[in-house]
């Protein structure tokens, strides 16, 4: 994967860093509650928040573990995370700039890898998954959470198009089947999986990525012209708000 692609993604998100710290979609949710719950009592654990974005996983994990390394490709995101951690008195959060596909950590450096709402931006998903497995210790655990694409091709095409029009750094939302296969190839055993739907309020969703007006107009035209089964699946509302599916994978590192 090219350095230029990572630079492009970092540039896309640099100006939006504070928006992701304050985003209601990113800062709350049952998935974050669950991450906090599984880490309770693991006071000796070292955790990697992979593709940390606004740092919400790090903030939840830090009170329960020895150290959290918040890793992201975007320097501005990391500056905001470091400042927010300091404001909240979370002195055990460190930051590291790196793409998921090339992590600057030795083998077996972490007890947990946590990754939420970022894999769809990676230039090479499987390379990132292999790196996540590499930096986990032999008894390591991981939780990956991301928006996923429907298996049906017409629905998949609609979602990928909408995502790309909204954000030029979007790579792909993968299906659950693609996820499970890729995780297995990377050296993970899936111990549990959950699914839920997340409502994307169109004005907030578009504003968070500072989507240009011509692109929001194109998205709304695509939604308005979509077949009935597409509109029904995504529950597209009059203002363009829609549902997206989220998958959570609980993983164990295999030998």
C-alpha atoms as an extended CHARMM CRD file, in Angstrom:
* protein
*
       255  EXT
         1         1  UNK       CA              0.0000000000        0.0000000000        0.0000000000  PROA      1               0.0000000000
         2         2  UNK       CA              1.4040000000        3.3600000000       -0.9710000000  PROA      2               0.0000000000
         3         3  UNK       CA              2.6030000000        6.0570000000        1.4030000000  PROA      3               0.0000000000
         4         4  UNK       CA              0.6100000000        8.5420000000       -0.7060000000  PROA      4               0.0000000000
         5         5  UNK       CA             -2.6510000000        6.7510000000        0.1370000000  PROA      5               0.0000000000
         6         6  UNK       CA             -1.9650000000        6.9860000000        3.8640000000  PROA      6               0.0000000000
         7         7  UNK       CA             -1.0490000000       10.6690000000        3.5080000000  PROA      7               0.0000000000
         8         8  UNK       CA             -4.3450000000       11.2660000000        1.6860000000  PROA      8               0.0000000000
         9         9  UNK       CA             -6.3740000000        9.5770000000        4.4300000000  PROA      9               0.0000000000
        10        10  UNK       CA             -4.5410000000       11.5230000000        7.1300000000  PROA      10              0.0000000000
        11        11  UNK       CA             -5.1690000000       14.7950000000        5.2930000000  PROA      11              0.0000000000
        12        12  UNK       CA             -8.8670000000       13.9760000000        4.9470000000  PROA      12              0.0000000000
        13        13  UNK       CA             -9.2650000000       13.5060000000        8.6910000000  PROA      13              0.0000000000
        14        14  UNK       CA             -6.8130000000       16.0270000000       10.0950000000  PROA      14              0.0000000000
        15        15  UNK       CA             -9.2350000000       18.9430000000        9.9320000000  PROA      15              0.0000000000
        16        16  UNK       CA            -12.0560000000       16.8100000000       11.3440000000  PROA      16              0.0000000000
        17        17  UNK       CA            -10.2610000000       15.5490000000       14.4560000000  PROA      17              0.0000000000
        18        18  UNK       CA            -12.2500000000       17.5510000000       17.0250000000  PROA      18              0.0000000000
        19        19  UNK       CA            -15.5130000000       16.6010000000       15.2860000000  PROA      19              0.0000000000
        20        20  UNK       CA            -14.7860000000       12.9300000000       15.9930000000  PROA      20              0.0000000000
        21        21  UNK       CA            -14.0780000000       13.5600000000       19.6670000000  PROA      21              0.0000000000
        22        22  UNK       CA            -17.4910000000       15.2030000000       20.0610000000  PROA      22              0.0000000000
        23        23  UNK       CA            -19.4120000000       12.8650000000       17.7030000000  PROA      23              0.0000000000
        24        24  UNK       CA            -22.3510000000       11.2180000000       19.4980000000  PROA      24              0.0000000000
        25        25  UNK       CA            -22.1310000000        8.1610000000       17.2160000000  PROA      25              0.0000000000
        26        26  UNK       CA            -18.4830000000        7.6130000000       18.1210000000  PROA      26              0.0000000000
        27        27  UNK       CA            -18.4490000000        8.6560000000       21.7840000000  PROA      27              0.0000000000
        28        28  UNK       CA            -21.2720000000        6.4290000000       23.0590000000  PROA      28              0.0000000000
        29        29  UNK       CA            -22.8590000000        3.0690000000       22.4570000000  PROA      29              0.0000000000
        30        30  UNK       CA            -23.4000000000       -0.3890000000       23.8970000000  PROA      30              0.0000000000
        31        31  UNK       CA            -20.2770000000       -1.5890000000       22.0900000000  PROA      31              0.0000000000
        32        32  UNK       CA            -18.1330000000        0.8500000000       24.0920000000  PROA      32              0.0000000000
        33        33  UNK       CA            -19.8770000000       -0.2600000000       27.2820000000  PROA      33              0.0000000000
        34        34  UNK       CA            -19.0170000000       -3.8610000000       26.4460000000  PROA      34              0.0000000000
        35        35  UNK       CA            -15.3480000000       -3.0320000000       25.7890000000  PROA      35              0.0000000000
        36        36  UNK       CA            -15.1600000000       -1.3850000000       29.1900000000  PROA      36              0.0000000000
        37        37  UNK       CA            -16.8480000000       -4.3580000000       30.8240000000  PROA      37              0.0000000000
        38        38  UNK       CA            -14.4450000000       -6.9740000000       29.4040000000  PROA      38              0.0000000000
        39        39  UNK       CA            -11.4390000000       -4.9140000000       30.5270000000  PROA      39              0.0000000000
        40        40  UNK       CA            -12.5470000000       -4.4740000000       34.1370000000  PROA      40              0.0000000000
        41        41  UNK       CA            -10.0570000000       -6.0350000000       36.5100000000  PROA      41              0.0000000000
        42        42  UNK       CA             -7.2970000000       -6.3490000000       33.8880000000  PROA      42              0.0000000000
        43        43  UNK       CA             -5.0440000000       -3.8950000000       35.6550000000  PROA      43              0.0000000000
        44        44  UNK       CA             -1.8470000000       -5.3610000000       34.2270000000  PROA      44              0.0000000000
        45        45  UNK       CA             -2.9370000000       -5.3600000000       30.5870000000  PROA      45              0.0000000000
        46        46  UNK       CA             -1.3000000000       -3.4310000000       27.7670000000  PROA      46              0.0000000000
        47        47  UNK       CA             -3.8510000000       -2.3690000000       25.1370000000  PROA      47              0.0000000000
        48        48  UNK       CA             -3.5420000000       -1.1580000000       21.5480000000  PROA      48              0.0000000000
        49        49  UNK       CA             -6.3590000000        1.0900000000       20.3010000000  PROA      49              0.0000000000
        50        50  UNK       CA             -5.8060000000        0.5180000000       16.5950000000  PROA      50              0.0000000000
        51        51  UNK       CA             -7.0610000000        3.3260000000       14.3620000000  PROA      51              0.0000000000
        52        52  UNK       CA             -8.0550000000        5.2680000000       17.4460000000  PROA      52              0.0000000000
        53        53  UNK       CA             -9.7410000000        8.2060000000       15.6740000000  PROA      53              0.0000000000
        54        54  UNK       CA            -11.1820000000       10.4600000000       18.3690000000  PROA      54              0.0000000000
        55        55  UNK       CA             -9.8910000000        8.1570000000       21.1140000000  PROA      55              0.0000000000
        56        56  UNK       CA            -13.1800000000        6.9410000000       22.5800000000  PROA      56              0.0000000000
        57        57  UNK       CA            -11.9940000000        3.3520000000       23.0140000000  PROA      57              0.0000000000
        58        58  UNK       CA             -8.8280000000        4.6010000000       24.7150000000  PROA      58              0.0000000000
        59        59  UNK       CA            -10.7700000000        6.7740000000       27.1690000000  PROA      59              0.0000000000
        60        60  UNK       CA            -12.9770000000        3.8330000000       28.1690000000  PROA      60              0.0000000000
        61        61  UNK       CA            -10.1250000000        1.3380000000       28.4230000000  PROA      61              0.0000000000
        62        62  UNK       CA             -7.5400000000        3.4450000000       30.2590000000  PROA      62              0.0000000000
        63        63  UNK       CA             -9.0890000000        3.4040000000       33.7760000000  PROA      63              0.0000000000
        64        64  UNK       CA             -9.0050000000       -0.4090000000       33.8410000000  PROA      64              0.0000000000
        65        65  UNK       CA             -5.5970000000       -1.3330000000       32.3690000000  PROA      65              0.0000000000
        66        66  UNK       CA             -1.8980000000       -0.5670000000       32.7710000000  PROA      66              0.0000000000
        67        67  UNK       CA             -1.3620000000        1.2110000000       29.4620000000  PROA      67              0.0000000000
        68        68  UNK       CA             -3.1920000000        2.1290000000       26.2740000000  PROA      68              0.0000000000
        69        69  UNK       CA             -1.3800000000        3.0050000000       23.0700000000  PROA      69              0.0000000000
        70        70  UNK       CA             -3.6730000000        5.0420000000       20.8090000000  PROA      70              0.0000000000
        71        71  UNK       CA             -2.4600000000        4.4860000000       17.2520000000  PROA      71              0.0000000000
        72        72  UNK       CA             -3.6760000000        6.3180000000       14.1550000000  PROA      72              0.0000000000
        73        73  UNK       CA             -2.3750000000        7.4630000000       10.7840000000  PROA      73              0.0000000000
        74        74  UNK       CA             -3.5790000000       11.0570000000       11.3650000000  PROA      74              0.0000000000
        75        75  UNK       CA             -1.2880000000       13.3100000000       13.4580000000  PROA      75              0.0000000000
        76        76  UNK       CA             -4.0580000000       15.8060000000       14.2310000000  PROA      76              0.0000000000
        77        77  UNK       CA             -6.2350000000       13.0220000000       15.6340000000  PROA      77              0.0000000000
        78        78  UNK       CA             -3.3960000000       11.9630000000       17.9220000000  PROA      78              0.0000000000
        79        79  UNK       CA             -2.8290000000       15.5230000000       19.1330000000  PROA      79              0.0000000000
        80        80  UNK       CA             -6.5020000000       15.8370000000       20.0260000000  PROA      80              0.0000000000
        81        81  UNK       CA             -6.4940000000       12.4290000000       21.7540000000  PROA      81              0.0000000000
        82        82  UNK       CA             -3.3990000000       13.3520000000       23.8040000000  PROA      82              0.0000000000
        83        83  UNK       CA             -4.9590000000       16.6640000000       24.8310000000  PROA      83              0.0000000000
        84        84  UNK       CA             -8.2940000000       15.0510000000       25.7280000000  PROA      84              0.0000000000
        85        85  UNK       CA             -6.5690000000       12.3040000000       27.7330000000  PROA      85              0.0000000000
        86        86  UNK       CA             -4.6500000000       14.9540000000       29.6760000000  PROA      86              0.0000000000
        87        87  UNK       CA             -7.8520000000       16.9140000000       30.3360000000  PROA      87              0.0000000000
        88        88  UNK       CA             -9.4750000000       13.7560000000       31.7040000000  PROA      88              0.0000000000
        89        89  UNK       CA             -6.4940000000       12.8010000000       33.8410000000  PROA      89              0.0000000000
        90        90  UNK       CA             -5.7740000000        9.6180000000       31.8620000000  PROA      90              0.0000000000
        91        91  UNK       CA             -1.9880000000        9.5960000000       32.1710000000  PROA      91              0.0000000000
        92        92  UNK       CA             -1.6060000000        5.9970000000       30.9100000000  PROA      92              0.0000000000
        93        93  UNK       CA             -2.6300000000        6.8020000000       27.3120000000  PROA      93              0.0000000000
        94        94  UNK       CA              0.3010000000        7.1180000000       24.8970000000  PROA      94              0.0000000000
        95        95  UNK       CA             -0.0250000000        7.9820000000       21.2060000000  PROA      95              0.0000000000
        96        96  UNK       CA              1.7190000000        6.5510000000       18.1620000000  PROA      96              0.0000000000
        97        97  UNK       CA              1.3900000000        7.5680000000       14.5160000000  PROA      97              0.0000000000
        98        98  UNK       CA              1.3620000000        4.5910000000       12.1480000000  PROA      98              0.0000000000
        99        99  UNK       CA             -0.8390000000        2.9090000000        9.5530000000  PROA      99              0.0000000000
       100       100  UNK       CA             -2.4650000000       -0.3540000000       10.6060000000  PROA      100             0.0000000000
       101       101  UNK       CA             -0.5710000000       -2.1800000000        7.8780000000  PROA      101             0.0000000000
       102       102  UNK       CA              2.8610000000       -1.2320000000        9.3060000000  PROA      102             0.0000000000
       103       103  UNK       CA              2.8190000000       -1.1530000000       13.0910000000  PROA      103             0.0000000000
       104       104  UNK       CA              6.0880000000       -0.0760000000       14.7860000000  PROA      104             0.0000000000
       105       105  UNK       CA              5.7400000000       -2.5070000000       17.7000000000  PROA      105             0.0000000000
       106       106  UNK       CA              7.6160000000       -5.7440000000       18.4390000000  PROA      106             0.0000000000
       107       107  UNK       CA              5.8690000000       -9.0980000000       18.1770000000  PROA      107             0.0000000000
       108       108  UNK       CA              3.6690000000       -9.8910000000       21.1630000000  PROA      108             0.0000000000
       109       109  UNK       CA              3.6800000000       -6.3430000000       22.5700000000  PROA      109             0.0000000000
       110       110  UNK       CA              0.0380000000       -6.2310000000       23.6560000000  PROA      110             0.0000000000
       111       111  UNK       CA             -2.4950000000       -8.2400000000       25.6170000000  PROA      111             0.0000000000
       112       112  UNK       CA             -5.4710000000       -6.6920000000       23.8050000000  PROA      112             0.0000000000
       113       113  UNK       CA             -6.0520000000       -5.0750000000       20.4290000000  PROA      113             0.0000000000
       114       114  UNK       CA             -9.2030000000       -2.9700000000       20.1790000000  PROA      114             0.0000000000
       115       115  UNK       CA            -10.3460000000       -1.5940000000       16.8530000000  PROA      115             0.0000000000
       116       116  UNK       CA            -13.6010000000        0.3130000000       16.3130000000  PROA      116             0.0000000000
       117       117  UNK       CA            -14.9960000000        1.9850000000       13.1700000000  PROA      117             0.0000000000
       118       118  UNK       CA            -11.7120000000        2.2010000000       11.2860000000  PROA      118             0.0000000000
       119       119  UNK       CA            -11.0340000000       -0.9300000000        9.2260000000  PROA      119             0.0000000000
       120       120  UNK       CA            -13.1460000000        0.3320000000        6.3260000000  PROA      120             0.0000000000
       121       121  UNK       CA            -10.5250000000        3.0830000000        5.8470000000  PROA      121             0.0000000000
       122       122  UNK       CA             -7.5220000000        0.7420000000        5.6960000000  PROA      122             0.0000000000
       123       123  UNK       CA             -5.7880000000        0.4720000000        2.3480000000  PROA      123             0.0000000000
       124       124  UNK       CA             -5.1160000000       -3.2460000000        2.8980000000  PROA      124             0.0000000000
       125       125  UNK       CA             -7.4700000000       -4.8880000000        5.3700000000  PROA      125             0.0000000000
       126       126  UNK       CA             -5.7180000000       -8.2450000000        5.5980000000  PROA      126             0.0000000000
       127       127  UNK       CA             -2.2730000000       -6.6900000000        6.0440000000  PROA      127             0.0000000000
       128       128  UNK       CA             -3.6930000000       -4.6830000000        8.9620000000  PROA      128             0.0000000000
       129       129  UNK       CA             -5.2850000000       -7.7700000000       10.4970000000  PROA      129             0.0000000000
       130       130  UNK       CA             -1.9980000000       -9.6850000000       10.2260000000  PROA      130             0.0000000000
       131       131  UNK       CA             -0.2080000000       -6.8270000000       11.9720000000  PROA      131             0.0000000000
       132       132  UNK       CA             -2.8310000000       -6.7790000000       14.7260000000  PROA      132             0.0000000000
       133       133  UNK       CA             -2.2770000000      -10.5030000000       15.2410000000  PROA      133             0.0000000000
       134       134  UNK       CA              1.5210000000      -10.1080000000       15.1750000000  PROA      134             0.0000000000
       135       135  UNK       CA              1.6120000000       -7.5540000000       17.9850000000  PROA      135             0.0000000000
       136       136  UNK       CA             -0.6200000000       -9.6820000000       20.2350000000  PROA      136             0.0000000000
       137       137  UNK       CA              0.8840000000      -12.0050000000       22.8140000000  PROA      137             0.0000000000
       138       138  UNK       CA              0.1820000000      -15.7630000000       22.6910000000  PROA      138             0.0000000000
       139       139  UNK       CA             -2.8640000000      -15.4410000000       24.9510000000  PROA      139             0.0000000000
       140       140  UNK       CA             -3.9500000000      -12.1920000000       23.3470000000  PROA      140             0.0000000000
       141       141  UNK       CA             -7.5020000000      -11.1240000000       22.7510000000  PROA      141             0.0000000000
       142       142  UNK       CA             -8.9940000000       -8.6350000000       20.3100000000  PROA      142             0.0000000000
       143       143  UNK       CA            -12.2800000000       -6.8930000000       19.6040000000  PROA      143             0.0000000000
       144       144  UNK       CA            -12.9840000000       -5.5410000000       16.1340000000  PROA      144             0.0000000000
       145       145  UNK       CA            -16.0890000000       -3.4150000000       15.5630000000  PROA      145             0.0000000000
       146       146  UNK       CA            -16.9910000000       -1.9280000000       12.2100000000  PROA      146             0.0000000000
       147       147  UNK       CA            -19.8010000000       -1.0320000000        9.8860000000  PROA      147             0.0000000000
       148       148  UNK       CA            -20.4560000000       -3.9060000000        7.5050000000  PROA      148             0.0000000000
       149       149  UNK       CA            -21.8950000000       -4.3070000000        4.0280000000  PROA      149             0.0000000000
       150       150  UNK       CA            -24.9280000000       -6.4610000000        3.2390000000  PROA      150             0.0000000000
       151       151  UNK       CA            -24.2700000000       -9.7310000000        1.4240000000  PROA      151             0.0000000000
       152       152  UNK       CA            -26.7450000000       -8.8650000000       -1.3520000000  PROA      152             0.0000000000
       153       153  UNK       CA            -24.8380000000       -7.1580000000       -4.1740000000  PROA      153             0.0000000000
       154       154  UNK       CA            -27.3710000000       -4.4320000000       -4.9550000000  PROA      154             0.0000000000
       155       155  UNK       CA            -27.3950000000       -3.3580000000       -1.3160000000  PROA      155             0.0000000000
       156       156  UNK       CA            -23.6140000000       -3.5780000000       -1.1030000000  PROA      156             0.0000000000
       157       157  UNK       CA            -23.1600000000       -1.3960000000       -4.1960000000  PROA      157             0.0000000000
       158       158  UNK       CA            -25.5190000000        1.2480000000       -2.8340000000  PROA      158             0.0000000000
       159       159  UNK       CA            -23.7020000000        1.4330000000        0.4950000000  PROA      159             0.0000000000
       160       160  UNK       CA            -20.2020000000        1.5940000000       -1.0030000000  PROA      160             0.0000000000
       161       161  UNK       CA            -21.2820000000        4.3510000000       -3.4110000000  PROA      161             0.0000000000
       162       162  UNK       CA            -22.8870000000        6.4360000000       -0.6810000000  PROA      162             0.0000000000
       163       163  UNK       CA            -19.8290000000        6.0450000000        1.5430000000  PROA      163             0.0000000000
       164       164  UNK       CA            -17.4050000000        7.0300000000       -1.2190000000  PROA      164             0.0000000000
       165       165  UNK       CA            -19.4330000000       10.0830000000       -2.2410000000  PROA      165             0.0000000000
       166       166  UNK       CA            -19.4440000000       11.1710000000        1.3780000000  PROA      166             0.0000000000
       167       167  UNK       CA            -15.7440000000       10.5160000000        2.0360000000  PROA      167             0.0000000000
       168       168  UNK       CA            -13.0810000000       10.0890000000       -0.6460000000  PROA      168             0.0000000000
       169       169  UNK       CA            -10.8470000000        8.1440000000        1.7760000000  PROA      169             0.0000000000
       170       170  UNK       CA            -13.4250000000        5.3510000000        2.1280000000  PROA      170             0.0000000000
       171       171  UNK       CA            -12.0330000000        2.0030000000        0.9620000000  PROA      171             0.0000000000
       172       172  UNK       CA            -14.6780000000       -0.6490000000        1.6550000000  PROA      172             0.0000000000
       173       173  UNK       CA            -17.2730000000       -1.8410000000        4.1330000000  PROA      173             0.0000000000
       174       174  UNK       CA            -16.7520000000       -5.6170000000        4.2050000000  PROA      174             0.0000000000
       175       175  UNK       CA            -19.4800000000       -8.2240000000        4.6020000000  PROA      175             0.0000000000
       176       176  UNK       CA            -19.6020000000      -10.4440000000        7.6780000000  PROA      176             0.0000000000
       177       177  UNK       CA            -18.4950000000      -13.3960000000        5.5360000000  PROA      177             0.0000000000
       178       178  UNK       CA            -15.4990000000      -11.4160000000        4.2740000000  PROA      178             0.0000000000
       179       179  UNK       CA            -14.6350000000      -10.4470000000        7.8360000000  PROA      179             0.0000000000
       180       180  UNK       CA            -14.7730000000      -13.9790000000        9.2120000000  PROA      180             0.0000000000
       181       181  UNK       CA            -12.6620000000      -15.3770000000        6.3840000000  PROA      181             0.0000000000
       182       182  UNK       CA            -10.0490000000      -12.6010000000        6.6540000000  PROA      182             0.0000000000
       183       183  UNK       CA             -9.8130000000      -12.9220000000       10.4370000000  PROA      183             0.0000000000
       184       184  UNK       CA             -9.1990000000      -16.6500000000       10.1320000000  PROA      184             0.0000000000
       185       185  UNK       CA             -6.4620000000      -16.1540000000        7.5530000000  PROA      185             0.0000000000
       186       186  UNK       CA             -4.8030000000      -13.5470000000        9.7980000000  PROA      186             0.0000000000
       187       187  UNK       CA             -4.5970000000      -15.9360000000       12.7670000000  PROA      187             0.0000000000
       188       188  UNK       CA             -7.6910000000      -15.1220000000       14.8010000000  PROA      188             0.0000000000
       189       189  UNK       CA            -10.3670000000      -17.4390000000       16.1430000000  PROA      189             0.0000000000
       190       190  UNK       CA            -13.8200000000      -15.8620000000       16.3970000000  PROA      190             0.0000000000
       191       191  UNK       CA            -15.1740000000      -16.5310000000       19.8790000000  PROA      191             0.0000000000
       192       192  UNK       CA            -18.2540000000      -14.3600000000       19.5840000000  PROA      192             0.0000000000
       193       193  UNK       CA            -20.0460000000      -12.0400000000       17.1990000000  PROA      193             0.0000000000
       194       194  UNK       CA            -22.8180000000       -9.5080000000       17.5880000000  PROA      194             0.0000000000
       195       195  UNK       CA            -24.7880000000       -7.3480000000       15.1680000000  PROA      195             0.0000000000
       196       196  UNK       CA            -26.7230000000       -4.1500000000       15.6330000000  PROA      196             0.0000000000
       197       197  UNK       CA            -28.0940000000       -1.3430000000       13.5010000000  PROA      197             0.0000000000
       198       198  UNK       CA            -26.9790000000        2.2520000000       13.8520000000  PROA      198             0.0000000000
       199       199  UNK       CA            -29.0600000000        5.2150000000       12.7170000000  PROA      199             0.0000000000
       200       200  UNK       CA            -27.1170000000        7.7560000000       10.6930000000  PROA      200             0.0000000000
       201       201  UNK       CA            -28.7740000000       11.1870000000       10.9110000000  PROA      201             0.0000000000
       202       202  UNK       CA            -28.0010000000       12.5770000000        7.4790000000  PROA      202             0.0000000000
       203       203  UNK       CA            -27.2040000000       16.2360000000        8.3350000000  PROA      203             0.0000000000
       204       204  UNK       CA            -24.8600000000       15.2110000000       11.1720000000  PROA      204             0.0000000000
       205       205  UNK       CA            -23.3730000000       12.3130000000        9.1760000000  PROA      205             0.0000000000
       206       206  UNK       CA            -22.4970000000       14.5910000000        6.2330000000  PROA      206             0.0000000000
       207       207  UNK       CA            -21.2820000000       17.4590000000        8.4060000000  PROA      207             0.0000000000
       208       208  UNK       CA            -18.8990000000       15.2230000000       10.3630000000  PROA      208             0.0000000000
       209       209  UNK       CA            -16.8440000000       14.5170000000        7.2310000000  PROA      209             0.0000000000
       210       210  UNK       CA            -17.4240000000       18.0350000000        5.8530000000  PROA      210             0.0000000000
       211       211  UNK       CA            -18.8850000000       16.5190000000        2.7080000000  PROA      211             0.0000000000
       212       212  UNK       CA            -19.0860000000       19.1080000000       -0.1110000000  PROA      212             0.0000000000
       213       213  UNK       CA            -22.6210000000       20.2390000000       -1.0610000000  PROA      213             0.0000000000
       214       214  UNK       CA            -22.3860000000       18.7300000000       -4.5370000000  PROA      214             0.0000000000
       215       215  UNK       CA            -21.6300000000       15.3380000000       -3.0110000000  PROA      215             0.0000000000
       216       216  UNK       CA            -24.4860000000       15.5160000000       -0.5060000000  PROA      216             0.0000000000
       217       217  UNK       CA            -26.7850000000       16.3950000000       -3.4190000000  PROA      217             0.0000000000
       218       218  UNK       CA            -25.5100000000       13.3520000000       -5.3240000000  PROA      218             0.0000000000
       219       219  UNK       CA            -26.0770000000       11.0950000000       -2.3160000000  PROA      219             0.0000000000
       220       220  UNK       CA            -29.6430000000       12.3430000000       -1.8910000000  PROA      220             0.0000000000
       221       221  UNK       CA            -30.3150000000       11.8130000000       -5.6080000000  PROA      221             0.0000000000
       222       222  UNK       CA            -28.9770000000        8.2680000000       -5.3400000000  PROA      222             0.0000000000
       223       223  UNK       CA            -31.1730000000        7.5800000000       -2.3260000000  PROA      223             0.0000000000
       224       224  UNK       CA            -34.2690000000        9.0620000000       -3.9540000000  PROA      224             0.0000000000
       225       225  UNK       CA            -33.7470000000        6.9590000000       -7.0730000000  PROA      225             0.0000000000
       226       226  UNK       CA            -32.9400000000        3.7340000000       -5.2420000000  PROA      226             0.0000000000
       227       227  UNK       CA            -35.1340000000        0.6390000000       -5.7410000000  PROA      227             0.0000000000
       228       228  UNK       CA            -37.7350000000       -0.0970000000       -3.0520000000  PROA      228             0.0000000000
       229       229  UNK       CA            -35.7220000000       -2.9900000000       -1.5780000000  PROA      229             0.0000000000
       230       230  UNK       CA            -32.7100000000       -0.7150000000       -1.0940000000  PROA      230             0.0000000000
       231       231  UNK       CA            -34.7830000000        2.0110000000        0.5250000000  PROA      231             0.0000000000
       232       232  UNK       CA            -36.4250000000       -0.5390000000        2.8030000000  PROA      232             0.0000000000
       233       233  UNK       CA            -33.2190000000       -2.2860000000        3.8460000000  PROA      233             0.0000000000
       234       234  UNK       CA            -31.4730000000        0.9280000000        4.8550000000  PROA      234             0.0000000000
       235       235  UNK       CA            -34.7000000000        2.4960000000        6.1800000000  PROA      235             0.0000000000
       236       236  UNK       CA            -33.9530000000        5.6610000000        4.2200000000  PROA      236             0.0000000000
       237       237  UNK       CA            -35.9120000000        8.5540000000        5.6780000000  PROA      237             0.0000000000
       238       238  UNK       CA            -37.2770000000       11.7170000000        4.0220000000  PROA      238             0.0000000000
       239       239  UNK       CA            -34.1500000000       13.6930000000        4.9790000000  PROA      239             0.0000000000
       240       240  UNK       CA            -31.7310000000       10.9510000000        3.8570000000  PROA      240             0.0000000000
       241       241  UNK       CA            -31.1170000000        9.4970000000        7.3080000000  PROA      241             0.0000000000
       242       242  UNK       CA            -30.5540000000        5.7490000000        7.1540000000  PROA      242             0.0000000000
       243       243  UNK       CA            -29.6030000000        2.6130000000        9.0830000000  PROA      243             0.0000000000
       244       244  UNK       CA            -26.2630000000        0.8630000000        8.7620000000  PROA      244             0.0000000000
       245       245  UNK       CA            -25.2950000000       -2.5170000000       10.2000000000  PROA      245             0.0000000000
       246       246  UNK       CA            -22.4290000000       -2.8680000000       12.6720000000  PROA      246             0.0000000000
       247       247  UNK       CA            -20.6520000000       -6.1220000000       13.5130000000  PROA      247             0.0000000000
       248       248  UNK       CA            -18.6220000000       -6.7880000000       16.6590000000  PROA      248             0.0000000000
       249       249  UNK       CA            -16.0980000000       -9.6440000000       16.6680000000  PROA      249             0.0000000000
       250       250  UNK       CA            -14.5970000000      -11.0550000000       19.8690000000  PROA      250             0.0000000000
       251       251  UNK       CA            -11.3510000000      -12.7800000000       18.9820000000  PROA      251             0.0000000000
       252       252  UNK       CA             -8.6160000000      -14.9810000000       20.3660000000  PROA      252             0.0000000000
       253       253  UNK       CA             -5.1450000000      -15.1190000000       18.8740000000  PROA      253             0.0000000000
       254       254  UNK       CA             -4.4080000000      -18.5870000000       17.4950000000  PROA      254             0.0000000000
       255       255  UNK       CA             -0.9870000000      -20.1980000000       17.2410000000  PROA      255             0.0000000000
